[in-house]
């Protein structure tokens, strides 16, 4: 499973990258607004200097021509830019053309398996089902991951399932068990994945015993 960090914050991206387990980055307009990004294209360029893997940058146009113009500009920033496109009719048309032009796409805001089927037929590189936002409205987000993995498997679609809107480590574990290709998550979830209280207790005891041994006691 590939790990992407879901943030536009350069310090967080550097921190996750320093762990050596980061495969890419996803951003969205809300994440950019959160840290007050003014020069969006310049900011994406900075992220691409840190990370070799795929970096999703989202278009904000909602019409085909606007999405194409924005997406082509974004894709020209660096070879690892993935154009993130909302799952609406104009977006599907844009994904089809981006794919024909060899531009990678991340089809975002997916909340149902028929939507995911359409995105795969258009040739999206990634489909982003939003697990957490479904859970938030008492709908099983993980069931959507299972359905998409099954459907894509049935037909051999190359579109990768990118589990998004992840809130906690169990989302990652469950998505991994179902065979999602990628999980994108905040730095807090990446860090939570490696924590276990017994590890901390065990290390503390090892170090105390070692110190006692050195003191001759
Ligand atoms: C990533 O591509 C998505 O934009 C993101 O995971 C959405 O997460 P949220 O539901 O926590 O805003």
mmCIF file with all atom_site columns, C-alpha atoms and ligand atoms in Angstrom:
data_model
loop_
_atom_site.group_PDB
_atom_site.id
_atom_site.type_symbol
_atom_site.label_atom_id
_atom_site.label_alt_id
_atom_site.label_comp_id
_atom_site.label_asym_id
_atom_site.label_entity_id
_atom_site.label_seq_id
_atom_site.pdbx_PDB_ins_code
_atom_site.Cartn_x
_atom_site.Cartn_y
_atom_site.Cartn_z
_atom_site.occupancy
_atom_site.B_iso_or_equiv
_atom_site.pdbx_formal_charge
_atom_site.auth_seq_id
_atom_site.auth_comp_id
_atom_site.auth_asym_id
_atom_site.auth_atom_id
_atom_site.pdbx_PDB_model_num
ATOM   1   C CA . UNK A 1 1   ? 0.000   0.000  0.000   1.00 0.00 ? 1   UNK A CA 1
ATOM   2   C CA . UNK A 1 2   ? 1.273   3.466  -0.901  1.00 0.00 ? 2   UNK A CA 1
ATOM   3   C CA . UNK A 1 3   ? 1.152   6.177  1.764   1.00 0.00 ? 3   UNK A CA 1
ATOM   4   C CA . UNK A 1 4   ? 0.315   9.729  0.698   1.00 0.00 ? 4   UNK A CA 1
ATOM   5   C CA . UNK A 1 5   ? 0.170   12.684 3.065   1.00 0.00 ? 5   UNK A CA 1
ATOM   6   C CA . UNK A 1 6   ? -3.017  14.750 2.848   1.00 0.00 ? 6   UNK A CA 1
ATOM   7   C CA . UNK A 1 7   ? -1.796  18.303 3.432   1.00 0.00 ? 7   UNK A CA 1
ATOM   8   C CA . UNK A 1 8   ? -0.424  21.398 1.746   1.00 0.00 ? 8   UNK A CA 1
ATOM   9   C CA . UNK A 1 9   ? 1.831   22.205 4.713   1.00 0.00 ? 9   UNK A CA 1
ATOM   10  C CA . UNK A 1 10  ? 5.487   22.042 3.622   1.00 0.00 ? 10  UNK A CA 1
ATOM   11  C CA . UNK A 1 11  ? 6.780   21.369 7.138   1.00 0.00 ? 11  UNK A CA 1
ATOM   12  C CA . UNK A 1 12  ? 4.417   18.398 7.527   1.00 0.00 ? 12  UNK A CA 1
ATOM   13  C CA . UNK A 1 13  ? 5.389   17.066 4.096   1.00 0.00 ? 13  UNK A CA 1
ATOM   14  C CA . UNK A 1 14  ? 9.099   17.360 4.989   1.00 0.00 ? 14  UNK A CA 1
ATOM   15  C CA . UNK A 1 15  ? 8.482   15.591 8.317   1.00 0.00 ? 15  UNK A CA 1
ATOM   16  C CA . UNK A 1 16  ? 6.664   12.648 6.681   1.00 0.00 ? 16  UNK A CA 1
ATOM   17  C CA . UNK A 1 17  ? 9.257   12.526 3.893   1.00 0.00 ? 17  UNK A CA 1
ATOM   18  C CA . UNK A 1 18  ? 12.065  12.314 6.463   1.00 0.00 ? 18  UNK A CA 1
ATOM   19  C CA . UNK A 1 19  ? 10.572  9.019  7.725   1.00 0.00 ? 19  UNK A CA 1
ATOM   20  C CA . UNK A 1 20  ? 11.300  7.461  4.340   1.00 0.00 ? 20  UNK A CA 1
ATOM   21  C CA . UNK A 1 21  ? 7.823   5.969  3.937   1.00 0.00 ? 21  UNK A CA 1
ATOM   22  C CA . UNK A 1 22  ? 6.104   8.702  1.959   1.00 0.00 ? 22  UNK A CA 1
ATOM   23  C CA . UNK A 1 23  ? 4.948   7.853  -1.570  1.00 0.00 ? 23  UNK A CA 1
ATOM   24  C CA . UNK A 1 24  ? 3.101   11.044 -2.499  1.00 0.00 ? 24  UNK A CA 1
ATOM   25  C CA . UNK A 1 25  ? 0.982   14.032 -1.496  1.00 0.00 ? 25  UNK A CA 1
ATOM   26  C CA . UNK A 1 26  ? -2.645  15.046 -1.931  1.00 0.00 ? 26  UNK A CA 1
ATOM   27  C CA . UNK A 1 27  ? -3.791  18.631 -1.610  1.00 0.00 ? 27  UNK A CA 1
ATOM   28  C CA . UNK A 1 28  ? -7.173  20.275 -2.067  1.00 0.00 ? 28  UNK A CA 1
ATOM   29  C CA . UNK A 1 29  ? -8.448  23.874 -2.038  1.00 0.00 ? 29  UNK A CA 1
ATOM   30  C CA . UNK A 1 30  ? -9.482  23.640 1.647   1.00 0.00 ? 30  UNK A CA 1
ATOM   31  C CA . UNK A 1 31  ? -6.040  22.392 2.695   1.00 0.00 ? 31  UNK A CA 1
ATOM   32  C CA . UNK A 1 32  ? -4.424  25.272 0.757   1.00 0.00 ? 32  UNK A CA 1
ATOM   33  C CA . UNK A 1 33  ? -6.810  27.782 2.344   1.00 0.00 ? 33  UNK A CA 1
ATOM   34  C CA . UNK A 1 34  ? -5.989  26.399 5.805   1.00 0.00 ? 34  UNK A CA 1
ATOM   35  C CA . UNK A 1 35  ? -2.361  27.512 5.493   1.00 0.00 ? 35  UNK A CA 1
ATOM   36  C CA . UNK A 1 36  ? -3.052  30.626 3.388   1.00 0.00 ? 36  UNK A CA 1
ATOM   37  C CA . UNK A 1 37  ? -1.407  29.553 0.116   1.00 0.00 ? 37  UNK A CA 1
ATOM   38  C CA . UNK A 1 38  ? -1.320  32.596 -2.191  1.00 0.00 ? 38  UNK A CA 1
ATOM   39  C CA . UNK A 1 39  ? 0.805   31.377 -5.129  1.00 0.00 ? 39  UNK A CA 1
ATOM   40  C CA . UNK A 1 40  ? -0.791  27.954 -5.745  1.00 0.00 ? 40  UNK A CA 1
ATOM   41  C CA . UNK A 1 41  ? 1.351   26.876 -8.697  1.00 0.00 ? 41  UNK A CA 1
ATOM   42  C CA . UNK A 1 42  ? 4.539   28.030 -6.929  1.00 0.00 ? 42  UNK A CA 1
ATOM   43  C CA . UNK A 1 43  ? 3.460   26.085 -3.836  1.00 0.00 ? 43  UNK A CA 1
ATOM   44  C CA . UNK A 1 44  ? 2.883   22.886 -5.828  1.00 0.00 ? 44  UNK A CA 1
ATOM   45  C CA . UNK A 1 45  ? 6.351   23.339 -7.347  1.00 0.00 ? 45  UNK A CA 1
ATOM   46  C CA . UNK A 1 46  ? 7.838   23.500 -3.821  1.00 0.00 ? 46  UNK A CA 1
ATOM   47  C CA . UNK A 1 47  ? 6.030   20.276 -2.835  1.00 0.00 ? 47  UNK A CA 1
ATOM   48  C CA . UNK A 1 48  ? 7.343   18.559 -5.977  1.00 0.00 ? 48  UNK A CA 1
ATOM   49  C CA . UNK A 1 49  ? 10.890  19.532 -4.991  1.00 0.00 ? 49  UNK A CA 1
ATOM   50  C CA . UNK A 1 50  ? 10.455  17.643 -1.700  1.00 0.00 ? 50  UNK A CA 1
ATOM   51  C CA . UNK A 1 51  ? 8.634   14.541 -2.945  1.00 0.00 ? 51  UNK A CA 1
ATOM   52  C CA . UNK A 1 52  ? 9.431   12.359 -5.981  1.00 0.00 ? 52  UNK A CA 1
ATOM   53  C CA . UNK A 1 53  ? 6.072   10.550 -5.866  1.00 0.00 ? 53  UNK A CA 1
ATOM   54  C CA . UNK A 1 54  ? 2.734   11.742 -7.181  1.00 0.00 ? 54  UNK A CA 1
ATOM   55  C CA . UNK A 1 55  ? 1.490   15.145 -5.986  1.00 0.00 ? 55  UNK A CA 1
ATOM   56  C CA . UNK A 1 56  ? -2.213  15.856 -6.502  1.00 0.00 ? 56  UNK A CA 1
ATOM   57  C CA . UNK A 1 57  ? -3.117  19.464 -7.324  1.00 0.00 ? 57  UNK A CA 1
ATOM   58  C CA . UNK A 1 58  ? -6.810  20.247 -7.710  1.00 0.00 ? 58  UNK A CA 1
ATOM   59  C CA . UNK A 1 59  ? -8.483  22.356 -10.390 1.00 0.00 ? 59  UNK A CA 1
ATOM   60  C CA . UNK A 1 60  ? -11.142 24.819 -9.245  1.00 0.00 ? 60  UNK A CA 1
ATOM   61  C CA . UNK A 1 61  ? -12.928 25.336 -12.553 1.00 0.00 ? 61  UNK A CA 1
ATOM   62  C CA . UNK A 1 62  ? -16.162 23.413 -12.970 1.00 0.00 ? 62  UNK A CA 1
ATOM   63  C CA . UNK A 1 63  ? -16.385 23.597 -16.775 1.00 0.00 ? 63  UNK A CA 1
ATOM   64  C CA . UNK A 1 64  ? -14.448 21.397 -19.219 1.00 0.00 ? 64  UNK A CA 1
ATOM   65  C CA . UNK A 1 65  ? -12.465 24.202 -20.877 1.00 0.00 ? 65  UNK A CA 1
ATOM   66  C CA . UNK A 1 66  ? -11.490 25.759 -17.561 1.00 0.00 ? 66  UNK A CA 1
ATOM   67  C CA . UNK A 1 67  ? -10.430 22.413 -16.093 1.00 0.00 ? 67  UNK A CA 1
ATOM   68  C CA . UNK A 1 68  ? -8.349  21.632 -19.173 1.00 0.00 ? 68  UNK A CA 1
ATOM   69  C CA . UNK A 1 69  ? -6.562  24.995 -19.075 1.00 0.00 ? 69  UNK A CA 1
ATOM   70  C CA . UNK A 1 70  ? -5.863  24.754 -15.323 1.00 0.00 ? 70  UNK A CA 1
ATOM   71  C CA . UNK A 1 71  ? -4.877  21.103 -15.464 1.00 0.00 ? 71  UNK A CA 1
ATOM   72  C CA . UNK A 1 72  ? -2.434  21.566 -18.343 1.00 0.00 ? 72  UNK A CA 1
ATOM   73  C CA . UNK A 1 73  ? -0.757  24.438 -16.435 1.00 0.00 ? 73  UNK A CA 1
ATOM   74  C CA . UNK A 1 74  ? -0.524  22.318 -13.291 1.00 0.00 ? 74  UNK A CA 1
ATOM   75  C CA . UNK A 1 75  ? 0.816   19.289 -15.156 1.00 0.00 ? 75  UNK A CA 1
ATOM   76  C CA . UNK A 1 76  ? 3.558   21.469 -16.667 1.00 0.00 ? 76  UNK A CA 1
ATOM   77  C CA . UNK A 1 77  ? 4.933   22.292 -13.188 1.00 0.00 ? 77  UNK A CA 1
ATOM   78  C CA . UNK A 1 78  ? 6.615   18.908 -12.697 1.00 0.00 ? 78  UNK A CA 1
ATOM   79  C CA . UNK A 1 79  ? 6.339   15.357 -14.076 1.00 0.00 ? 79  UNK A CA 1
ATOM   80  C CA . UNK A 1 80  ? 4.938   14.064 -10.786 1.00 0.00 ? 80  UNK A CA 1
ATOM   81  C CA . UNK A 1 81  ? 1.941   16.419 -10.717 1.00 0.00 ? 81  UNK A CA 1
ATOM   82  C CA . UNK A 1 82  ? -1.401  14.618 -10.810 1.00 0.00 ? 82  UNK A CA 1
ATOM   83  C CA . UNK A 1 83  ? -4.351  16.798 -11.806 1.00 0.00 ? 83  UNK A CA 1
ATOM   84  C CA . UNK A 1 84  ? -7.149  16.418 -9.288  1.00 0.00 ? 84  UNK A CA 1
ATOM   85  C CA . UNK A 1 85  ? -10.583 16.722 -10.854 1.00 0.00 ? 85  UNK A CA 1
ATOM   86  C CA . UNK A 1 86  ? -14.018 16.627 -9.182  1.00 0.00 ? 86  UNK A CA 1
ATOM   87  C CA . UNK A 1 87  ? -16.336 13.746 -10.034 1.00 0.00 ? 87  UNK A CA 1
ATOM   88  C CA . UNK A 1 88  ? -18.868 15.714 -12.084 1.00 0.00 ? 88  UNK A CA 1
ATOM   89  C CA . UNK A 1 89  ? -19.823 15.340 -15.746 1.00 0.00 ? 89  UNK A CA 1
ATOM   90  C CA . UNK A 1 90  ? -17.423 18.059 -16.951 1.00 0.00 ? 90  UNK A CA 1
ATOM   91  C CA . UNK A 1 91  ? -14.711 16.511 -14.799 1.00 0.00 ? 91  UNK A CA 1
ATOM   92  C CA . UNK A 1 92  ? -15.187 13.104 -16.412 1.00 0.00 ? 92  UNK A CA 1
ATOM   93  C CA . UNK A 1 93  ? -14.834 14.682 -19.863 1.00 0.00 ? 93  UNK A CA 1
ATOM   94  C CA . UNK A 1 94  ? -11.662 16.439 -18.723 1.00 0.00 ? 94  UNK A CA 1
ATOM   95  C CA . UNK A 1 95  ? -10.234 13.204 -17.247 1.00 0.00 ? 95  UNK A CA 1
ATOM   96  C CA . UNK A 1 96  ? -10.802 11.443 -20.571 1.00 0.00 ? 96  UNK A CA 1
ATOM   97  C CA . UNK A 1 97  ? -8.852  14.158 -22.428 1.00 0.00 ? 97  UNK A CA 1
ATOM   98  C CA . UNK A 1 98  ? -6.097  14.423 -19.793 1.00 0.00 ? 98  UNK A CA 1
ATOM   99  C CA . UNK A 1 99  ? -5.646  10.652 -20.075 1.00 0.00 ? 99  UNK A CA 1
ATOM   100 C CA . UNK A 1 100 ? -5.365  10.860 -23.866 1.00 0.00 ? 100 UNK A CA 1
ATOM   101 C CA . UNK A 1 101 ? -2.733  13.573 -23.402 1.00 0.00 ? 101 UNK A CA 1
ATOM   102 C CA . UNK A 1 102 ? -0.742  11.422 -20.953 1.00 0.00 ? 102 UNK A CA 1
ATOM   103 C CA . UNK A 1 103 ? -1.585  13.641 -17.951 1.00 0.00 ? 103 UNK A CA 1
ATOM   104 C CA . UNK A 1 104 ? -2.223  11.754 -14.705 1.00 0.00 ? 104 UNK A CA 1
ATOM   105 C CA . UNK A 1 105 ? -5.495  12.426 -12.865 1.00 0.00 ? 105 UNK A CA 1
ATOM   106 C CA . UNK A 1 106 ? -6.998  11.931 -9.427  1.00 0.00 ? 106 UNK A CA 1
ATOM   107 C CA . UNK A 1 107 ? -10.788 11.839 -9.591  1.00 0.00 ? 107 UNK A CA 1
ATOM   108 C CA . UNK A 1 108 ? -11.914 13.318 -6.288  1.00 0.00 ? 108 UNK A CA 1
ATOM   109 C CA . UNK A 1 109 ? -15.109 13.573 -4.237  1.00 0.00 ? 109 UNK A CA 1
ATOM   110 C CA . UNK A 1 110 ? -16.205 9.993  -4.936  1.00 0.00 ? 110 UNK A CA 1
ATOM   111 C CA . UNK A 1 111 ? -19.052 8.783  -2.729  1.00 0.00 ? 111 UNK A CA 1
ATOM   112 C CA . UNK A 1 112 ? -20.491 5.826  -4.656  1.00 0.00 ? 112 UNK A CA 1
ATOM   113 C CA . UNK A 1 113 ? -19.361 2.806  -6.656  1.00 0.00 ? 113 UNK A CA 1
ATOM   114 C CA . UNK A 1 114 ? -21.175 3.838  -9.880  1.00 0.00 ? 114 UNK A CA 1
ATOM   115 C CA . UNK A 1 115 ? -19.253 7.117  -9.715  1.00 0.00 ? 115 UNK A CA 1
ATOM   116 C CA . UNK A 1 116 ? -16.030 5.132  -9.355  1.00 0.00 ? 116 UNK A CA 1
ATOM   117 C CA . UNK A 1 117 ? -16.962 2.952  -12.337 1.00 0.00 ? 117 UNK A CA 1
ATOM   118 C CA . UNK A 1 118 ? -17.447 6.044  -14.511 1.00 0.00 ? 118 UNK A CA 1
ATOM   119 C CA . UNK A 1 119 ? -14.087 7.496  -13.392 1.00 0.00 ? 119 UNK A CA 1
ATOM   120 C CA . UNK A 1 120 ? -12.291 4.255  -14.282 1.00 0.00 ? 120 UNK A CA 1
ATOM   121 C CA . UNK A 1 121 ? -13.955 4.122  -17.696 1.00 0.00 ? 121 UNK A CA 1
ATOM   122 C CA . UNK A 1 122 ? -12.707 7.679  -18.337 1.00 0.00 ? 122 UNK A CA 1
ATOM   123 C CA . UNK A 1 123 ? -9.182  6.453  -17.516 1.00 0.00 ? 123 UNK A CA 1
ATOM   124 C CA . UNK A 1 124 ? -8.543  8.187  -14.173 1.00 0.00 ? 124 UNK A CA 1
ATOM   125 C CA . UNK A 1 125 ? -5.160  7.316  -12.684 1.00 0.00 ? 125 UNK A CA 1
ATOM   126 C CA . UNK A 1 126 ? -6.627  7.425  -9.164  1.00 0.00 ? 126 UNK A CA 1
ATOM   127 C CA . UNK A 1 127 ? -10.135 7.347  -7.722  1.00 0.00 ? 127 UNK A CA 1
ATOM   128 C CA . UNK A 1 128 ? -10.554 9.025  -4.325  1.00 0.00 ? 128 UNK A CA 1
ATOM   129 C CA . UNK A 1 129 ? -13.447 7.599  -2.276  1.00 0.00 ? 129 UNK A CA 1
ATOM   130 C CA . UNK A 1 130 ? -13.957 9.774  0.839   1.00 0.00 ? 130 UNK A CA 1
ATOM   131 C CA . UNK A 1 131 ? -14.307 7.296  3.700   1.00 0.00 ? 131 UNK A CA 1
ATOM   132 C CA . UNK A 1 132 ? -14.483 9.720  6.624   1.00 0.00 ? 132 UNK A CA 1
ATOM   133 C CA . UNK A 1 133 ? -17.117 11.994 5.131   1.00 0.00 ? 133 UNK A CA 1
ATOM   134 C CA . UNK A 1 134 ? -19.366 8.959  4.530   1.00 0.00 ? 134 UNK A CA 1
ATOM   135 C CA . UNK A 1 135 ? -18.807 7.728  8.084   1.00 0.00 ? 135 UNK A CA 1
ATOM   136 C CA . UNK A 1 136 ? -19.682 11.260 9.259   1.00 0.00 ? 136 UNK A CA 1
ATOM   137 C CA . UNK A 1 137 ? -23.194 10.832 7.829   1.00 0.00 ? 137 UNK A CA 1
ATOM   138 C CA . UNK A 1 138 ? -23.677 7.331  9.276   1.00 0.00 ? 138 UNK A CA 1
ATOM   139 C CA . UNK A 1 139 ? -22.838 5.552  6.013   1.00 0.00 ? 139 UNK A CA 1
ATOM   140 C CA . UNK A 1 140 ? -20.173 2.838  5.892   1.00 0.00 ? 140 UNK A CA 1
ATOM   141 C CA . UNK A 1 141 ? -17.247 4.427  4.032   1.00 0.00 ? 141 UNK A CA 1
ATOM   142 C CA . UNK A 1 142 ? -15.262 1.202  4.093   1.00 0.00 ? 142 UNK A CA 1
ATOM   143 C CA . UNK A 1 143 ? -18.025 -0.641 2.269   1.00 0.00 ? 143 UNK A CA 1
ATOM   144 C CA . UNK A 1 144 ? -17.473 1.746  -0.623  1.00 0.00 ? 144 UNK A CA 1
ATOM   145 C CA . UNK A 1 145 ? -13.774 0.834  -0.725  1.00 0.00 ? 145 UNK A CA 1
ATOM   146 C CA . UNK A 1 146 ? -14.719 -2.866 -0.808  1.00 0.00 ? 146 UNK A CA 1
ATOM   147 C CA . UNK A 1 147 ? -17.203 -2.338 -3.646  1.00 0.00 ? 147 UNK A CA 1
ATOM   148 C CA . UNK A 1 148 ? -14.755 -0.350 -5.768  1.00 0.00 ? 148 UNK A CA 1
ATOM   149 C CA . UNK A 1 149 ? -11.907 -2.827 -5.244  1.00 0.00 ? 149 UNK A CA 1
ATOM   150 C CA . UNK A 1 150 ? -14.240 -5.668 -6.256  1.00 0.00 ? 150 UNK A CA 1
ATOM   151 C CA . UNK A 1 151 ? -15.621 -3.878 -9.325  1.00 0.00 ? 151 UNK A CA 1
ATOM   152 C CA . UNK A 1 152 ? -12.213 -2.732 -10.569 1.00 0.00 ? 152 UNK A CA 1
ATOM   153 C CA . UNK A 1 153 ? -10.880 -6.261 -10.020 1.00 0.00 ? 153 UNK A CA 1
ATOM   154 C CA . UNK A 1 154 ? -13.734 -7.772 -12.032 1.00 0.00 ? 154 UNK A CA 1
ATOM   155 C CA . UNK A 1 155 ? -12.750 -5.807 -15.114 1.00 0.00 ? 155 UNK A CA 1
ATOM   156 C CA . UNK A 1 156 ? -9.048  -5.239 -14.614 1.00 0.00 ? 156 UNK A CA 1
ATOM   157 C CA . UNK A 1 157 ? -9.297  -1.441 -14.504 1.00 0.00 ? 157 UNK A CA 1
ATOM   158 C CA . UNK A 1 158 ? -5.889  0.168  -14.012 1.00 0.00 ? 158 UNK A CA 1
ATOM   159 C CA . UNK A 1 159 ? -7.335  3.034  -11.920 1.00 0.00 ? 159 UNK A CA 1
ATOM   160 C CA . UNK A 1 160 ? -5.808  2.919  -8.431  1.00 0.00 ? 160 UNK A CA 1
ATOM   161 C CA . UNK A 1 161 ? -8.069  3.083  -5.390  1.00 0.00 ? 161 UNK A CA 1
ATOM   162 C CA . UNK A 1 162 ? -6.888  5.965  -3.201  1.00 0.00 ? 162 UNK A CA 1
ATOM   163 C CA . UNK A 1 163 ? -8.647  5.808  0.154   1.00 0.00 ? 163 UNK A CA 1
ATOM   164 C CA . UNK A 1 164 ? -9.195  9.452  1.170   1.00 0.00 ? 164 UNK A CA 1
ATOM   165 C CA . UNK A 1 165 ? -10.785 11.416 3.997   1.00 0.00 ? 165 UNK A CA 1
ATOM   166 C CA . UNK A 1 166 ? -9.042  9.118  6.453   1.00 0.00 ? 166 UNK A CA 1
ATOM   167 C CA . UNK A 1 167 ? -9.591  10.005 10.099  1.00 0.00 ? 167 UNK A CA 1
ATOM   168 C CA . UNK A 1 168 ? -7.708  7.375  12.112  1.00 0.00 ? 168 UNK A CA 1
ATOM   169 C CA . UNK A 1 169 ? -5.324  4.379  11.864  1.00 0.00 ? 169 UNK A CA 1
ATOM   170 C CA . UNK A 1 170 ? -8.126  1.782  11.676  1.00 0.00 ? 170 UNK A CA 1
ATOM   171 C CA . UNK A 1 171 ? -9.307  3.371  8.433   1.00 0.00 ? 171 UNK A CA 1
ATOM   172 C CA . UNK A 1 172 ? -5.844  2.654  7.011   1.00 0.00 ? 172 UNK A CA 1
ATOM   173 C CA . UNK A 1 173 ? -5.775  -0.915 8.302   1.00 0.00 ? 173 UNK A CA 1
ATOM   174 C CA . UNK A 1 174 ? -9.255  -1.717 6.993   1.00 0.00 ? 174 UNK A CA 1
ATOM   175 C CA . UNK A 1 175 ? -8.511  -0.125 3.602   1.00 0.00 ? 175 UNK A CA 1
ATOM   176 C CA . UNK A 1 176 ? -5.265  -2.133 3.411   1.00 0.00 ? 176 UNK A CA 1
ATOM   177 C CA . UNK A 1 177 ? -7.131  -5.375 4.230   1.00 0.00 ? 177 UNK A CA 1
ATOM   178 C CA . UNK A 1 178 ? -9.531  -4.633 1.382   1.00 0.00 ? 178 UNK A CA 1
ATOM   179 C CA . UNK A 1 179 ? -6.677  -4.028 -1.045  1.00 0.00 ? 179 UNK A CA 1
ATOM   180 C CA . UNK A 1 180 ? -6.877  -0.250 -1.560  1.00 0.00 ? 180 UNK A CA 1
ATOM   181 C CA . UNK A 1 181 ? -3.777  0.806  -3.508  1.00 0.00 ? 181 UNK A CA 1
ATOM   182 C CA . UNK A 1 182 ? -3.148  4.034  -1.605  1.00 0.00 ? 182 UNK A CA 1
ATOM   183 C CA . UNK A 1 183 ? -4.145  5.697  1.658   1.00 0.00 ? 183 UNK A CA 1
ATOM   184 C CA . UNK A 1 184 ? -3.875  9.467  1.954   1.00 0.00 ? 184 UNK A CA 1
ATOM   185 C CA . UNK A 1 185 ? -3.884  10.765 5.493   1.00 0.00 ? 185 UNK A CA 1
ATOM   186 C CA . UNK A 1 186 ? -2.891  13.675 7.715   1.00 0.00 ? 186 UNK A CA 1
ATOM   187 C CA . UNK A 1 187 ? 0.517   13.607 9.425   1.00 0.00 ? 187 UNK A CA 1
ATOM   188 C CA . UNK A 1 188 ? -1.245  12.868 12.742  1.00 0.00 ? 188 UNK A CA 1
ATOM   189 C CA . UNK A 1 189 ? -2.584  9.574  11.335  1.00 0.00 ? 189 UNK A CA 1
ATOM   190 C CA . UNK A 1 190 ? 0.788   8.596  9.829   1.00 0.00 ? 190 UNK A CA 1
ATOM   191 C CA . UNK A 1 191 ? 2.361   9.142  13.256  1.00 0.00 ? 191 UNK A CA 1
ATOM   192 C CA . UNK A 1 192 ? -0.476  7.326  15.052  1.00 0.00 ? 192 UNK A CA 1
ATOM   193 C CA . UNK A 1 193 ? 0.105   4.270  12.852  1.00 0.00 ? 193 UNK A CA 1
ATOM   194 C CA . UNK A 1 194 ? 3.475   3.597  14.442  1.00 0.00 ? 194 UNK A CA 1
ATOM   195 C CA . UNK A 1 195 ? 2.459   4.184  18.044  1.00 0.00 ? 195 UNK A CA 1
ATOM   196 C CA . UNK A 1 196 ? 1.737   1.453  20.573  1.00 0.00 ? 196 UNK A CA 1
ATOM   197 C CA . UNK A 1 197 ? 1.786   1.972  24.356  1.00 0.00 ? 197 UNK A CA 1
ATOM   198 C CA . UNK A 1 198 ? 3.510   -1.386 24.903  1.00 0.00 ? 198 UNK A CA 1
ATOM   199 C CA . UNK A 1 199 ? 6.349   -0.249 22.623  1.00 0.00 ? 199 UNK A CA 1
ATOM   200 C CA . UNK A 1 200 ? 6.859   2.883  24.748  1.00 0.00 ? 200 UNK A CA 1
ATOM   201 C CA . UNK A 1 201 ? 6.567   0.938  28.039  1.00 0.00 ? 201 UNK A CA 1
ATOM   202 C CA . UNK A 1 202 ? 8.920   -1.772 26.740  1.00 0.00 ? 202 UNK A CA 1
ATOM   203 C CA . UNK A 1 203 ? 11.526  0.723  25.531  1.00 0.00 ? 203 UNK A CA 1
ATOM   204 C CA . UNK A 1 204 ? 11.381  2.622  28.809  1.00 0.00 ? 204 UNK A CA 1
ATOM   205 C CA . UNK A 1 205 ? 12.026  -0.617 30.733  1.00 0.00 ? 205 UNK A CA 1
ATOM   206 C CA . UNK A 1 206 ? 14.888  -1.679 28.435  1.00 0.00 ? 206 UNK A CA 1
ATOM   207 C CA . UNK A 1 207 ? 16.592  1.697  28.858  1.00 0.00 ? 207 UNK A CA 1
ATOM   208 C CA . UNK A 1 208 ? 16.126  1.726  32.654  1.00 0.00 ? 208 UNK A CA 1
ATOM   209 C CA . UNK A 1 209 ? 17.517  -1.830 32.966  1.00 0.00 ? 209 UNK A CA 1
ATOM   210 C CA . UNK A 1 210 ? 20.471  -0.878 30.754  1.00 0.00 ? 210 UNK A CA 1
ATOM   211 C CA . UNK A 1 211 ? 21.180  2.192  32.875  1.00 0.00 ? 211 UNK A CA 1
ATOM   212 C CA . UNK A 1 212 ? 21.097  0.024  36.027  1.00 0.00 ? 212 UNK A CA 1
ATOM   213 C CA . UNK A 1 213 ? 23.565  -2.403 34.436  1.00 0.00 ? 213 UNK A CA 1
ATOM   214 C CA . UNK A 1 214 ? 25.931  0.445  33.548  1.00 0.00 ? 214 UNK A CA 1
ATOM   215 C CA . UNK A 1 215 ? 25.693  1.763  37.121  1.00 0.00 ? 215 UNK A CA 1
ATOM   216 C CA . UNK A 1 216 ? 26.677  -1.723 38.351  1.00 0.00 ? 216 UNK A CA 1
ATOM   217 C CA . UNK A 1 217 ? 23.410  -2.221 40.245  1.00 0.00 ? 217 UNK A CA 1
HETATM 218 C C1 . LIG B 2 .   ? -7.812  13.980 -0.347  1.00 0.00 ? 1   LIG B C1 1
HETATM 219 O O1 . LIG B 2 .   ? -7.512  13.845 -1.495  1.00 0.00 ? 1   LIG B O1 1
HETATM 220 C C2 . LIG B 2 .   ? -9.078  14.566 0.107   1.00 0.00 ? 1   LIG B C2 1
HETATM 221 O O2 . LIG B 2 .   ? -9.260  15.841 -0.420  1.00 0.00 ? 1   LIG B O2 1
HETATM 222 C C3 . LIG B 2 .   ? -9.110  14.570 1.598   1.00 0.00 ? 1   LIG B C3 1
HETATM 223 O O3 . LIG B 2 .   ? -8.693  13.310 2.067   1.00 0.00 ? 1   LIG B O3 1
HETATM 224 C C4 . LIG B 2 .   ? -10.441 14.976 2.200   1.00 0.00 ? 1   LIG B C4 1
HETATM 225 O O4 . LIG B 2 .   ? -10.383 14.772 3.581   1.00 0.00 ? 1   LIG B O4 1
HETATM 226 P P1 . LIG B 2 .   ? -11.439 15.417 4.595   1.00 0.00 ? 1   LIG B P1 1
HETATM 227 O O5 . LIG B 2 .   ? -12.743 14.758 4.405   1.00 0.00 ? 1   LIG B O5 1
HETATM 228 O O6 . LIG B 2 .   ? -10.838 15.150 5.953   1.00 0.00 ? 1   LIG B O6 1
HETATM 229 O O7 . LIG B 2 .   ? -11.487 16.900 4.279   1.00 0.00 ? 1   LIG B O7 1
#
